Structures are given as structure tokens and as C-alpha cells.
Amino acid sequence: MDALISQVRQGQHRAIARLITRIENSATAAEQAVIALYADTGKAHVVGITGSPGSGKSTLVNALAKAFRRLGRTVSIIAVDPSSPFTGGAVLGDRVRMRDLSGDKGIFIRSMASRGKLGGLSQATSAAAKVMDAAGFDVILIETVGAGQAEVDIASTAHTTLVIEAPGMGDDIQSIKAGILEIADILVVNKADRPGASRAKRALEAMLQLGHATRVRHHGVMMSSGAPAAETAVSDWQVPVLETVSTEEVGIEELAAAIVNHRIYLKESGDWFEREKSRSRQEIEQLLQLRLMDRLRTTVPENNHDRLVAAVAAREMDPYTAAAELFDQMSSTIRESEI
Amino acid sequence: MDALISQVRQGQHRAIARLITRIENSATAAEQAVIALYADTGKAHVVGITGSPGSGKSTLVNALAKAFRRLGRTVSIIAVDPSSPFTGGAVLGDRVRMRDLSGDKGIFIRSMASRGKLGGLSQATSAAAKVMDAAGFDVILIETVGAGQAEVDIASTAHTTLVIEAPGMGDDIQSIKAGILEIADILVVNKADRPGASRAKRALEAMLQLGHATRVRHHGVMMSSGAPAAETAVSDWQVPVLETVSTEEVGIEELAAAIVNHRIYLKESGDWFEREKSRSRQEIEQLLQLRLMDRLRTTVPENNHDRLVAAVAAREMDPYTAAAELFDQMSSTIRESEI
């Protein structure tokens, strides 16, 4: 592990890939890697990219990576793919990507697939981003599918969050209800050569306008239920709505510039460190929860736990009472233990 | 509260609506309602409906509700809407729905919006479903947007999960990577009068075939990281792929029949109780986590917690060490407290 860690610090691609594979396969490896590399992190600009299937995210991310390379920045890409074990989607997506971007030492690409365990994905992704940060990449692009909690969690790892829309998906009122607009620092209408693009752009701008008067920035804080209100701040950042055609690389330079501008804004306003604090709070609490659940498994006998589950399933006991009973058992075991 | 609870037991719509509003606004109200009503639950068939924006889910859910009414069942609908505070999507969606289904005492409709707090939505939804169950509805349709963890969590509340696709969304490999196929008991190709419908159906069938040979059923168990492997079972249920045109009410009777068949399958195979156990285990663990995080807030002084967060944000301490320190502080406070 130590040799691998020092090769990662030197930016060796093969070592980065091997370490991330270990992280995917073992929570202990993730813990060791993060502890060893954490002091080397904090330099990269982490950009989260999210949006509906069909918005052309992957092509956009590739084009964006090339634009950052032209600006002289090194780039790593994490494609988070809660894919089904059927489809092999991650592997396929990877090959398409690799062909397009291969041969450039300043780019590193990695898919993270859930392999049936959606729960651990967000932790593994966060650890992989730290590995890339410690390896010295300037920009880390984290691409996620969908609009659910997992995506929101992953986006909350980012300094800058892009939400990608495409025209024609906005026929449906649901497409503007996805709840991810709140986390957008930059909105992108991709496939802007299609009919309805300027209508989609205007609709997004109108929604931003509508929200701006009353809205309080939720970024970071909304993810962490325990975060005190003091960390909520109304942002001065004006969310831009940009048009791109990623297949033709139209509008990509402007998008890269907006991302760089957002980084400057964060640094100058002090929001950069506020976001680091929100992210840290959330991460510590998640790790604490994992530790507490581990403690549950070591202190409460399994048949005891199973008995409570069966009683709740049979409606003999309500779930709150069962949770309280588990809590009491854990507490009394902790009380009886040596310091 | 007691009067409200007994009116809910009698199935009074106004009382149900008021109780759910209280649940949305207060975790304490949710706890009281679930404890009071839990013994009356367990009779309803809970059906989760998920799929991408643009798949026509809402119209399909309305048509399905009418089909169940024709079969003599009472129906309640929960439209889970992680909507932005900008859009008022929930309210708008509600009005469209209400106009279509109003005037039938055997139907109850409720939107649940996140209002900026994605975290509590799944708990509130689960509590609302229990209220409807205790109120005596035969079928509870829970409709969710998207394909993220929140949706998976909500779907895991269900006995039967429908995944809705629409032709034309399958141009993109991402639309089949959404990771929700694993949780589907029934697949639906809606908008089947559009070009590409039979191709979409064949693609889904091929994916099911591909997965079936090796795949282990993840339902329920995949959501609960702590569930023992013993609860994983390979299912004999053959996931059907059905075509519907919800706007024309085509294929809806067949879909309702497939849902009823799945219920019969679950009851006869014993999977019904297995799913109840998975759901109960997950619910107990979530409530336990909430209780533990509450305990964190009452035992660890806030400035202590804030100091750790700032140290992690500044890279002076790694998040694992910070979590371990919080855990030790909690443990020692519990140790010092009276039994």
C-alpha cells in the first residue's frame, strides 16, 4: 500500500487506477488511502456534472476535458454509473470515451459502477476524487446520471455543479421538477442546435429569476441535515444558462470559462472554504454513521436484531419502538465496556 | 392527535390529508402517527412506479388508478416530487390530477414535495403510505421521479415496483444504465404508439434474458447494506415487459392484471413476508441512525463538532480521524451517564 500511495503522489496513472480499484473493493482500503493522502488534497477544482439521461452529458464532459487541456490544465474524469449488472454500461461507456481521449498523459478517466451496491458508491467516488486530487490533477470532472439523492450527494463533493438539460425533454413538466436546479452553479442547454433550445433556455432563465428573489442558497448545507443554519449564505453568484452543442464542440470554450470564473468567484468570496466545510461536515457525519452501524453489529447479537425485524414485519411492534430498543442495547453495551 | 388518528382509521379523507400535512412538517408527528397506526397497517398492496422524466408516468398512474377502481379496489396515490422551490411542480401536477380523478370517494391523491430537504422525504413518504394503509385503501400507488437513491429507497417501500420507459429515450445508452432495472418487478414501455416502441420492448426483454441466468434478486436487500445474505433469494417471478399508451388507456387493464398477479405470486411464494422483513430492517436502521445522530448533537458540544469540521476542511485532520474522535466523545458521554 505504501509504495502505491507514493506512486499516486507522483501522478502515475497505473498506480492511480490500481488504488481506485482497491477502494471500490474494500472500505478499509478507502479509509487507508484517504488517511494517507488527505493532506495532499484540496488543490483540485472539483466539478460535478449532472442531468437527465439523453442530455448528452458524456460527450459534453469529453469536450470539456479537451477544452481544459487546451487551457493547459490536467484533467481527470470520474463517470459515476449506477449501472445494472446486466448492461455492462460502464465498460461500454469507458471504451467510447477512451477512444476519444486516449494518448494524452494529462487526462485520466475512470468509471465507478455501483455493482448492485448503491450505498457505497458515493463513499468510493469521494475517495477516488481525493486520490486524483492528491495525484495532482488540476480539474476533476465528476459525471453522474439522474437526479436522485446519490447524485445530489456526489454533487455536494464538488466546488462547482453543472446541470445539463436538452431541448425536447422539457415538454414534460416533470423535467423541470427534478430538484437539482437548486444545486446548479451553471446551467447548460446542450444539443442547442435542436428545435426548442432557445425556449428551453428562456424557461430556465425564467425559473432562475423566479427563484432568485426569495431563494437562499442551499448548496452543501441541504445535504447535511445537521449543518447549522449559520453556514447557509445567500450567494452573489448569478447562475448562467449556456448553450452548447457538444458533438460539434460549440459553446465549450465559453462553458470552460464559466467554470473557471466560478472558481475565481468561490475563492474571492470565501465560499470555497464554506463549501469545503459543508463537505467535511457531511463526510464526517457519514463516516460516523458507518462507524455507529458497525458498532450496532458488534454489540447487538444478530438473532436479537432479527427478532425485532420479524416483529416489525409482522406488525407486532412498530419500527420506532424497535429502533429505540436497539439503541438502548447499544448504549448499555457501551456503558458496560472498559474505557 | 387522538381524534385525528381515529378519523383516519375510519377512512375520512380530510383527516388523512391533515395527518399527512403534520407528518410533512414534523418528524415527531410522523413518529406519533406511525406508532399509533402501525398495528392497522400491512393490508394494502403498495406499488412503486418509477421512470425517467418524459416517460408519461403521471398519466399512466391516473389510468391505472381508474383501472383498479373498475376492479372494485380503493386506491390512493402518493406523487413523490423532489421539486424545486421555484417551480411549484407539486401543486401544478396535483391540479392536473385532481381534475381527472375528482369526485370518486374511493380515490385519494397526495403529492409529497421535498421543499429543499431531500433527506426527510423518504421518511415522510413511508409514513404517509402507512397512514393510507391504516385508512383502509386496497392499493397504494407511489409515483417517483428519477432514478437515484431516493427513488430506490422509496421503491423499496413497495411490494411491487414498476419501471416505466418510453421509446425514443432509448437512443442513449445511458437510458438503459439507470440502475433501476434491478428493482423492476414489471417493466412498462409507455407511449407504445410512438416509433421505436417494439424495438424498446425487445431491448428490455434481451436485457432481462441476459441478466436472468446469473442474476440474484436484489429487491429489498440491496437497499439495506446490513441485511444478511440469507434474505437474498433468487426469484421465480418472470419480469413481464408490457406496452401501454396511457393517454388512450391502452394496455392498462393488462398492466393492472400483471400487478394483481405479482401480488398473488408474492403471497404464494412467501416473498411478501420477506419483502416486509427487508423493508422493516431498513426502516429500523434508518430510525436508529436518526436517533444516533440526535444523540451526537446532545452529547458533543457544538463548538467541538465545528472545530473538527474546520480542521478537516483545512486538511489539518482527515475525516476518518474526525469521525473516530466524535465517536469516542459520544461513547464516553454514554458511559458516564446513568442507566
XYZ file of C-alpha atoms in Angstrom:
678
model
C 0.000 0.000 0.000
C 2.763 2.465 0.931
C 4.542 2.049 -2.417
C 1.245 2.508 -4.245
C 0.492 5.679 -2.276
C 3.853 7.243 -3.145
C 3.412 6.337 -6.838
C -0.004 8.031 -6.709
C 1.623 11.137 -5.260
C 3.945 11.137 -8.288
C 0.887 11.055 -10.554
C 1.488 7.595 -12.044
C -1.651 6.594 -13.920
C -1.295 2.877 -13.352
C -0.953 3.363 -9.583
C -3.996 5.659 -9.515
C -6.050 3.047 -11.362
C -4.930 0.260 -9.024
C -5.620 2.264 -5.895
C -9.122 3.174 -7.068
C -9.843 -0.488 -7.796
C -8.815 -1.327 -4.220
C -11.062 1.466 -2.941
C -14.002 0.101 -4.926
C -13.499 -3.353 -3.476
C -12.843 -2.508 0.149
C -13.968 0.160 2.574
C -10.788 -0.472 4.578
C -8.650 0.343 1.535
C -10.689 3.538 1.045
C -10.022 4.506 4.644
C -6.267 3.806 4.371
C -5.966 5.714 1.100
C -7.850 8.764 2.353
C -5.905 8.901 5.632
C -2.588 8.617 3.775
C -3.382 11.123 1.034
C -5.703 13.591 2.709
C -3.047 16.208 3.494
C -2.128 16.274 -0.224
C -5.680 17.090 -1.304
C -7.545 20.375 -1.558
C -5.826 21.784 -4.617
C -8.008 20.434 -7.452
C -11.129 22.159 -8.745
C -13.848 19.520 -8.429
C -16.676 19.961 -10.936
C -19.860 17.876 -10.708
C -21.882 17.345 -13.891
C -25.403 16.001 -13.672
C -28.506 15.841 -15.846
C -31.106 13.513 -17.296
C -30.283 10.539 -19.494
C -30.347 11.760 -23.087
C -28.946 15.202 -22.323
C -25.613 14.233 -23.905
C -23.581 14.540 -20.715
C -20.787 12.127 -21.661
C -19.986 13.866 -24.936
C -20.098 17.211 -23.172
C -17.716 16.016 -20.472
C -15.265 14.765 -23.118
C -15.396 18.068 -24.987
C -14.933 19.945 -21.732
C -11.887 17.839 -20.829
C -10.313 18.728 -24.159
C -11.070 22.430 -23.619
C -9.347 22.357 -20.219
C -6.354 20.597 -21.801
C -6.115 23.437 -24.324
C -6.034 25.815 -21.331
C -3.042 23.842 -20.065
C -4.837 22.116 -17.181
C -4.598 18.423 -16.388
C -7.991 16.736 -16.102
C -9.379 13.582 -14.572
C -12.877 12.291 -15.185
C -14.971 10.135 -12.882
C -18.035 8.745 -14.643
C -20.351 7.599 -11.869
C -22.553 4.933 -13.268
C -25.200 3.309 -11.117
C -25.450 0.719 -13.851
C -27.247 -2.541 -13.744
C -25.163 -5.711 -13.620
C -26.918 -6.677 -16.894
C -25.791 -3.923 -19.134
C -22.083 -3.532 -18.646
C -22.823 0.108 -19.288
C -19.691 1.324 -17.524
C -17.394 -0.767 -19.671
C -19.090 0.259 -22.895
C -19.149 3.936 -21.938
C -15.488 3.705 -20.992
C -14.441 2.366 -24.382
C -16.217 5.123 -26.259
C -14.503 7.667 -24.051
C -11.077 6.085 -24.182
C -11.008 6.088 -27.962
C -11.772 9.782 -27.969
C -9.302 10.958 -25.347
C -6.555 8.344 -25.262
C -2.893 9.145 -25.760
C -2.933 12.266 -23.594
C -0.994 11.866 -20.337
C -2.749 14.909 -18.922
C -6.079 13.097 -18.867
C -7.160 10.258 -16.609
C -10.572 8.599 -16.953
C -12.343 6.295 -14.558
C -15.832 4.822 -14.370
C -17.256 3.989 -10.967
C -20.074 1.471 -11.139
C -22.380 0.526 -8.341
C -22.338 -3.231 -8.954
C -25.570 -3.568 -7.043
C -24.433 -1.560 -4.041
C -25.742 1.962 -4.481
C -24.970 2.716 -0.844
C -21.187 2.514 -1.062
C -20.901 4.307 -4.388
C -20.898 7.812 -3.012
C -18.154 6.940 -0.486
C -15.993 5.243 -3.138
C -16.459 8.159 -5.546
C -15.484 10.659 -2.910
C -12.344 8.647 -2.069
C -11.438 8.294 -5.783
C -11.731 12.063 -6.231
C -9.300 12.529 -3.333
C -6.842 10.122 -4.950
C -6.968 12.152 -8.176
C -6.623 15.393 -6.237
C -3.549 14.096 -4.403
C -2.134 12.852 -7.722
C -2.048 16.474 -8.829
C -4.840 16.843 -11.399
C -5.948 20.449 -11.784
C -9.567 19.737 -12.650
C -11.682 16.740 -11.631
C -14.908 16.240 -13.578
C -17.426 14.012 -11.796
C -20.234 12.960 -14.122
C -23.373 11.398 -12.667
C -26.591 10.057 -14.172
C -30.002 11.037 -12.913
C -31.369 13.335 -10.295
C -31.692 11.408 -7.086
C -30.130 11.579 -3.655
C -26.988 9.713 -4.736
C -26.382 12.330 -7.423
C -27.063 15.160 -5.018
C -24.600 13.614 -2.558
C -21.957 13.245 -5.232
C -22.562 16.767 -6.495
C -22.053 18.026 -2.968
C -18.454 16.791 -3.225
C -17.988 19.358 -5.992
C -16.995 23.014 -5.827
C -18.934 23.750 -8.991
C -22.048 21.904 -10.137
C -23.274 21.857 -13.747
C -26.812 20.772 -14.566
C -27.288 19.711 -18.192
C -30.636 19.885 -19.947
C -31.538 19.206 -23.557
C -34.407 20.670 -25.587
C -37.363 18.390 -26.171
C -37.051 16.883 -22.722
C -38.794 19.977 -21.430
C -42.157 19.069 -22.967
C -42.927 17.445 -19.693
C -43.427 19.494 -16.568
C -41.511 16.793 -14.712
C -38.274 17.616 -16.416
C -38.184 20.944 -14.591
C -39.205 19.359 -11.319
C -36.083 17.340 -10.826
C -34.990 19.196 -7.709
C -31.433 19.535 -8.974
C -31.765 23.100 -10.198
C -31.154 24.213 -6.642
C -27.704 22.744 -6.697
C -26.739 24.196 -10.104
C -23.958 26.767 -10.281
C -24.085 26.683 -14.068
C -26.985 25.541 -16.264
C -26.284 24.128 -19.717
C -28.738 23.615 -22.573
C -26.904 21.009 -24.625
C -27.985 19.899 -28.129
C -28.683 23.595 -28.701
C -28.936 23.035 -32.471
C -32.223 21.208 -31.932
C -35.634 22.859 -32.086
C -36.786 24.303 -28.798
C -33.309 25.147 -27.493
C -33.911 28.864 -27.051
C -37.302 28.140 -25.497
C -35.610 25.775 -23.027
C -33.001 28.445 -22.253
C -35.678 31.080 -21.651
C -37.658 28.698 -19.434
C -34.587 28.006 -17.302
C -33.784 31.711 -17.076
C -37.339 32.486 -16.023
C -37.174 29.833 -13.348
C -33.904 31.220 -12.042
C -35.389 34.722 -11.977
C -38.423 33.465 -10.109
C -36.310 31.686 -7.558
C -33.689 34.353 -7.109
C -35.749 36.877 -5.155
C -36.662 34.600 -2.296
C -34.238 31.788 -2.522
C -31.493 31.018 -0.092
C -28.524 29.097 -1.397
C -28.769 25.509 -0.255
C -25.516 24.249 -1.673
C -23.777 21.860 0.638
C -25.984 22.641 3.584
C -29.096 20.991 2.183
C -27.278 17.669 2.032
C -26.261 17.692 5.646
C -29.317 17.676 7.849
C -27.186 18.529 10.833
C -25.489 21.589 9.377
C -26.295 24.717 11.355
C -28.149 27.489 9.564
C -25.137 29.760 10.019
C -23.417 28.036 7.105
C -26.295 28.918 4.785
C -25.457 32.052 2.863
C -27.185 33.898 0.078
C -24.783 33.748 -2.848
C -23.928 36.642 -5.137
C -23.168 34.219 -7.964
C -25.516 34.679 -10.930
C -26.193 31.226 -12.352
C -25.505 31.484 -16.107
C -27.533 29.497 -18.655
C -25.220 28.447 -21.501
C -25.970 26.790 -24.827
C -23.702 24.045 -26.179
C -23.614 21.515 -28.993
C -21.162 19.043 -27.516
C -20.947 16.834 -30.622
C -19.744 19.855 -32.633
C -17.773 21.328 -29.711
C -19.847 24.524 -29.934
C -20.012 26.672 -26.799
C -17.481 24.535 -24.931
C -14.813 27.249 -24.524
C -17.447 29.536 -23.016
C -18.522 26.756 -20.649
C -14.919 26.127 -19.554
C -14.527 29.882 -18.995
C -17.686 29.975 -16.862
C -16.320 27.115 -14.749
C -13.038 28.969 -14.265
C -14.996 32.122 -13.370
C -16.969 30.226 -10.775
C -13.731 29.018 -9.202
C -12.459 32.616 -9.038
C -15.780 33.706 -7.537
C -15.596 30.977 -4.873
C -12.037 31.870 -3.943
C -12.677 35.622 -3.771
C -15.969 35.433 -1.880
C -14.739 32.930 0.681
C -17.382 30.430 -0.464
C -14.647 27.970 -1.420
C -13.806 27.322 2.224
C -17.503 27.370 3.192
C -18.138 24.602 0.677
C -15.116 22.697 1.995
C -16.629 22.955 5.462
C -20.075 21.755 4.336
C -18.474 18.866 2.505
C -16.284 17.986 5.503
C -19.240 18.080 7.885
C -21.254 15.797 5.639
C -18.345 13.406 5.182
C -17.561 13.185 8.895
C -21.214 12.513 9.698
C -21.453 9.788 7.063
C -18.331 8.099 8.390
C -19.644 8.415 11.937
C -22.908 6.759 10.877
C -20.987 3.888 9.299
C -18.972 3.511 12.487
C -22.122 3.523 14.613
C -23.778 0.899 12.420
C -20.631 -1.222 12.696
C -20.875 -0.867 16.437
C -24.501 -1.987 16.251
C -23.427 -5.173 14.504
C -20.729 -5.937 17.052
C -22.764 -5.136 20.172
C -26.258 -6.412 19.439
C -26.490 -10.178 18.886
C -27.734 -10.913 15.391
C -30.669 -13.060 16.479
C -31.786 -10.225 18.708
C -31.738 -7.853 15.751
C -33.540 -10.405 13.553
C -36.216 -10.917 16.203
C -37.002 -7.178 16.161
C -37.116 -7.113 12.340
C -39.543 -10.040 12.240
C -41.748 -8.447 14.917
C -41.980 -5.203 12.921
C -42.693 -7.086 9.684
C -45.487 -8.967 11.458
C -46.909 -5.696 12.879
C -46.323 -6.887 16.456
C -44.049 -3.914 17.127
C -43.715 -0.521 15.425
C -40.359 0.458 13.876
C -39.755 3.383 16.257
C -40.029 1.132 19.298
C -37.695 -1.386 17.635
C -35.127 1.324 16.873
C -35.347 2.584 20.463
C -34.771 -0.942 21.751
C -31.671 -1.387 19.552
C -30.407 1.986 20.716
C -30.805 1.011 24.370
C -28.987 -2.272 23.797
C -26.095 -0.475 22.094
C -25.903 2.156 24.825
C -25.842 -0.335 27.661
C -23.119 -2.369 25.926
C -21.055 0.787 25.543
C -21.689 1.665 29.205
C -20.500 -1.742 30.394
C -17.353 -1.675 28.247
C -13.935 -0.576 29.511
C -12.721 2.897 28.622
C -53.935 13.907 17.563
C -56.009 11.044 19.028
C -59.204 12.272 17.371
C -57.391 12.658 14.056
C -55.986 9.129 14.310
C -59.413 7.625 14.889
C -60.882 9.595 11.951
C -58.051 8.257 9.789
C -58.924 4.713 10.877
C -62.463 5.413 9.642
C -61.016 6.437 6.281
C -62.033 10.103 6.417
C -60.245 11.895 3.581
C -59.944 15.224 5.323
C -58.341 13.635 8.384
C -55.899 11.693 6.190
C -54.865 14.899 4.420
C -54.411 16.766 7.694
C -52.371 13.994 9.280
C -50.046 13.790 6.262
C -49.506 17.550 6.389
C -48.485 17.203 10.029
C -46.140 14.357 9.081
C -44.536 16.504 6.378
C -43.929 19.313 8.834
C -42.712 17.376 11.846
C -40.705 14.221 12.433
C -42.344 13.967 15.857
C -45.793 13.901 14.260
C -44.570 11.177 11.875
C -43.372 9.133 14.842
C -46.643 9.562 16.746
C -48.749 8.687 13.700
C -46.732 5.579 12.831
C -46.716 4.313 16.427
C -50.486 4.854 16.720
C -51.424 3.334 13.368
C -48.772 0.701 12.775
C -50.840 -2.249 14.006
C -53.549 -1.315 11.469
C -51.141 -1.457 8.527
C -49.933 -4.332 6.381
C -53.113 -4.926 4.390
C -52.589 -2.623 1.387
C -50.733 -3.608 -1.766
C -48.048 -0.952 -2.131
C -46.972 -0.386 -5.739
C -43.964 1.802 -6.570
C -43.846 3.436 -10.001
C -40.622 4.980 -11.245
C -39.064 6.025 -14.540
C -37.412 8.892 -16.338
C -38.993 12.302 -16.808
C -40.899 12.212 -20.089
C -41.968 8.592 -19.777
C -45.549 9.662 -19.049
C -45.670 8.281 -15.524
C -48.334 10.615 -14.140
C -50.841 9.857 -16.878
C -50.123 6.156 -16.513
C -50.668 6.292 -12.756
C -54.012 8.056 -13.263
C -55.127 5.463 -15.808
C -54.003 2.659 -13.508
C -55.946 4.144 -10.599
C -59.088 4.135 -12.737
C -58.457 0.524 -13.775
C -58.179 -0.559 -10.137
C -61.409 1.317 -9.362
C -63.146 -0.672 -12.112
C -61.872 -3.827 -10.374
C -63.611 -2.567 -7.221
C -60.447 -1.625 -5.321
C -59.954 1.629 -3.461
C -56.781 3.457 -4.461
C -54.546 6.114 -3.012
C -51.783 7.836 -4.910
C -48.623 9.390 -3.491
C -46.807 11.501 -6.073
C -43.320 11.968 -4.697
C -41.942 15.117 -6.134
C -38.451 16.230 -5.270
C -39.400 19.537 -6.824
C -37.506 22.734 -6.634
C -38.942 25.515 -4.501
C -39.029 27.558 -7.733
C -41.383 25.519 -9.759
C -44.340 24.686 -7.595
C -44.393 21.478 -9.595
C -46.247 19.540 -6.954
C -49.144 21.935 -6.867
C -49.423 22.082 -10.635
C -49.203 18.309 -11.020
C -51.815 17.948 -8.322
C -54.328 20.135 -10.094
C -53.972 18.230 -13.346
C -54.512 15.025 -11.468
C -57.391 16.233 -9.344
C -59.377 17.362 -12.345
C -59.037 13.935 -13.852
C -59.916 11.807 -10.838
C -62.002 14.023 -8.594
C -65.441 13.090 -7.363
C -64.571 9.472 -6.564
C -64.545 8.732 -2.831
C -62.533 5.575 -3.481
C -59.531 7.576 -4.618
C -57.204 9.695 -2.522
C -54.331 11.677 -4.047
C -51.416 13.318 -2.358
C -48.221 14.958 -3.559
C -45.186 14.862 -1.310
C -42.639 17.552 -2.131
C -39.169 17.809 -0.742
C -39.198 21.559 -0.114
C -35.438 21.621 -0.152
C -34.977 18.724 2.227
C -34.394 15.621 0.141
C -33.263 13.766 3.245
C -36.589 13.688 5.064
C -38.704 12.943 2.023
C -38.302 9.204 2.097
C -39.258 9.046 5.777
C -42.318 11.258 5.257
C -43.396 9.230 2.225
C -43.092 5.990 4.098
C -45.154 7.393 6.981
C -47.811 8.729 4.574
C -48.095 5.304 2.947
C -48.728 3.796 6.387
C -51.462 6.348 7.064
C -53.175 5.380 3.818
C -52.746 1.701 4.582
C -54.300 2.133 8.032
C -57.124 4.172 6.446
C -58.072 1.028 4.521
C -57.031 1.687 0.910
C -56.592 -1.548 -1.041
C -53.888 -0.289 -3.382
C -51.311 2.462 -2.756
C -49.540 3.789 -5.837
C -46.286 5.605 -5.045
C -45.010 7.532 -8.035
C -41.433 8.861 -8.013
C -39.363 10.864 -10.479
C -35.867 9.874 -11.499
C -33.550 7.023 -10.761
C -31.431 7.970 -7.795
C -31.043 6.618 -4.304
C -34.115 8.450 -3.001
C -36.220 6.717 -5.630
C -34.658 3.349 -4.874
C -35.368 3.897 -1.174
C -38.961 4.819 -1.863
C -39.395 1.896 -4.241
C -38.110 -0.397 -1.522
C -41.208 0.533 0.485
C -43.247 -1.146 -2.256
C -44.310 -4.751 -2.687
C -44.351 -4.368 -6.460
C -42.141 -1.991 -8.439
C -42.950 -0.776 -11.950
C -40.274 0.815 -14.109
C -41.632 2.931 -16.955
C -39.691 3.580 -20.161
C -40.737 5.380 -23.324
C -39.479 4.831 -26.874
C -37.057 7.418 -28.179
C -35.412 7.778 -24.797
C -33.520 4.597 -25.599
C -31.341 6.259 -28.245
C -28.907 6.858 -25.490
C -27.054 4.026 -23.846
C -27.486 5.865 -20.568
C -31.206 5.351 -20.533
C -30.636 1.631 -20.003
C -27.937 2.232 -17.419
C -30.183 3.756 -14.850
C -29.650 1.002 -12.310
C -33.341 0.748 -11.608
C -33.984 -2.265 -13.825
C -32.752 -4.433 -10.994
C -35.607 -3.314 -8.822
C -38.298 -3.764 -11.512
C -40.965 -6.414 -10.983
C -42.814 -5.201 -14.065
C -41.376 -3.202 -16.979
C -43.628 -0.904 -18.978
C -42.981 0.644 -22.385
C -45.390 3.573 -22.318
C -46.185 5.758 -25.360
C -46.165 2.481 -27.293
C -47.867 4.146 -30.271
C -44.634 6.001 -30.984
C -41.939 4.795 -33.369
C -39.379 2.543 -31.768
C -41.740 1.039 -29.170
C -41.298 -2.574 -30.226
C -37.550 -2.061 -30.511
C -37.525 -0.688 -26.955
C -39.575 -3.676 -25.779
C -37.190 -6.143 -27.446
C -34.162 -4.358 -25.973
C -35.631 -4.594 -22.483
C -36.510 -8.256 -22.979
C -32.993 -9.005 -24.201
C -31.520 -7.287 -21.165
C -33.772 -9.271 -18.854
C -32.751 -12.508 -20.598
C -29.094 -11.600 -20.292
C -29.421 -10.833 -16.627
C -31.672 -13.719 -15.703
C -29.115 -16.534 -15.989
C -26.668 -15.179 -13.463
C -28.571 -12.652 -11.542
C -29.628 -12.837 -7.965
C -32.672 -10.897 -6.948
C -31.615 -7.809 -5.081
C -35.008 -6.454 -4.156
C -35.100 -5.035 -0.694
C -31.756 -6.488 0.277
C -29.732 -4.206 -1.982
C -31.135 -1.182 -0.204
C -30.130 -2.360 3.234
C -26.388 -2.667 3.499
C -26.759 -4.527 6.748
C -29.168 -7.191 5.536
C -27.742 -10.677 5.856
C -27.232 -12.651 2.667
C -29.781 -15.188 3.872
C -32.577 -12.819 2.857
C -31.353 -12.753 -0.747
C -33.321 -15.201 -2.811
C -33.428 -15.959 -6.495
C -36.964 -15.190 -7.543
C -39.133 -17.333 -9.800
C -41.036 -14.267 -10.950
C -40.602 -13.616 -14.674
C -40.495 -9.851 -15.125
C -43.043 -9.036 -17.866
C -42.465 -6.227 -20.373
C -45.813 -4.588 -21.159
C -46.751 -1.939 -23.718
C -49.156 0.856 -22.820
C -50.486 4.089 -24.278
C -51.586 5.781 -21.099
C -53.203 8.781 -22.816
C -55.517 6.403 -24.714
C -55.829 3.960 -21.799
C -54.428 1.183 -23.995
C -52.833 -1.777 -22.200
C -53.867 -0.532 -18.775
C -56.158 -3.462 -17.884
C -53.302 -5.854 -18.689
C -50.950 -3.822 -16.521
C -53.415 -3.859 -13.618
C -53.749 -7.634 -14.090
C -49.948 -8.060 -14.009
C -49.816 -6.096 -10.750
C -52.515 -8.291 -9.231
C -50.618 -11.377 -10.452
C -47.465 -10.160 -8.803
C -49.306 -9.771 -5.535
C -50.596 -13.348 -5.807
C -47.070 -14.532 -6.616
C -45.640 -12.724 -3.591
C -48.261 -14.179 -1.265
C -47.918 -17.748 -2.566
C -44.124 -17.800 -2.682
C -43.643 -16.303 0.754
C -41.795 -13.345 -0.787
C -44.426 -10.976 0.579
C -43.223 -11.511 4.132
C -39.569 -11.494 3.000
C -40.109 -8.053 1.490
C -41.851 -6.912 4.648
C -38.789 -8.036 6.591
C -36.330 -6.257 4.287
C -38.417 -3.117 4.485
C -38.681 -3.362 8.276
C -34.932 -3.900 8.657
C -34.176 -0.889 6.505
C -36.705 1.259 8.327
C -35.452 0.305 11.785
C -31.857 1.032 10.773
C -32.778 4.418 9.332
C -34.632 5.358 12.511
C -31.719 4.120 14.600
C -29.329 6.286 12.591
C -31.531 9.324 13.145
C -31.596 8.564 16.859
C -27.819 8.186 16.968
C -27.279 11.479 15.144
C -29.670 13.143 17.608
C -27.580 11.722 20.398
C -24.464 13.133 18.752
C -25.999 16.593 18.841
C -26.949 16.327 22.505
C -23.682 14.825 23.743
C -20.947 16.551 21.746
C -20.681 20.322 22.303
C -21.332 22.166 19.056
C -18.070 24.124 19.069
C -16.222 20.842 19.444
C -18.005 19.474 16.390
C -17.354 22.710 14.452
C -13.664 22.613 15.362
C -13.347 19.123 13.822
C -15.209 20.214 10.672
C -12.915 23.222 10.204
C -9.798 21.082 10.754
C -10.931 18.613 8.081
C -11.809 21.428 5.663
C -8.337 22.923 6.207
C -6.685 19.494 5.658
C -5.255 19.517 9.183
C -7.112 16.307 10.013
C -8.575 13.564 7.812
C -12.316 12.814 8.012
C -11.854 9.269 9.364
C -9.878 10.537 12.340
C -12.514 13.242 12.933
C -15.330 10.668 12.842
C -13.396 8.437 15.262
C -12.953 11.350 17.633
C -16.682 12.190 17.576
C -17.473 8.524 18.169
C -15.177 8.396 21.198
C -16.736 11.537 22.643
C -20.226 10.089 22.206
C -19.213 6.783 23.739
C -17.631 8.304 26.779
C -20.657 10.522 27.393
C -22.895 7.475 27.198
C -20.546 5.619 29.562
C -20.697 8.406 32.145
C -24.467 8.723 32.023
C -26.805 6.976 34.461
C -28.563 3.853 33.292
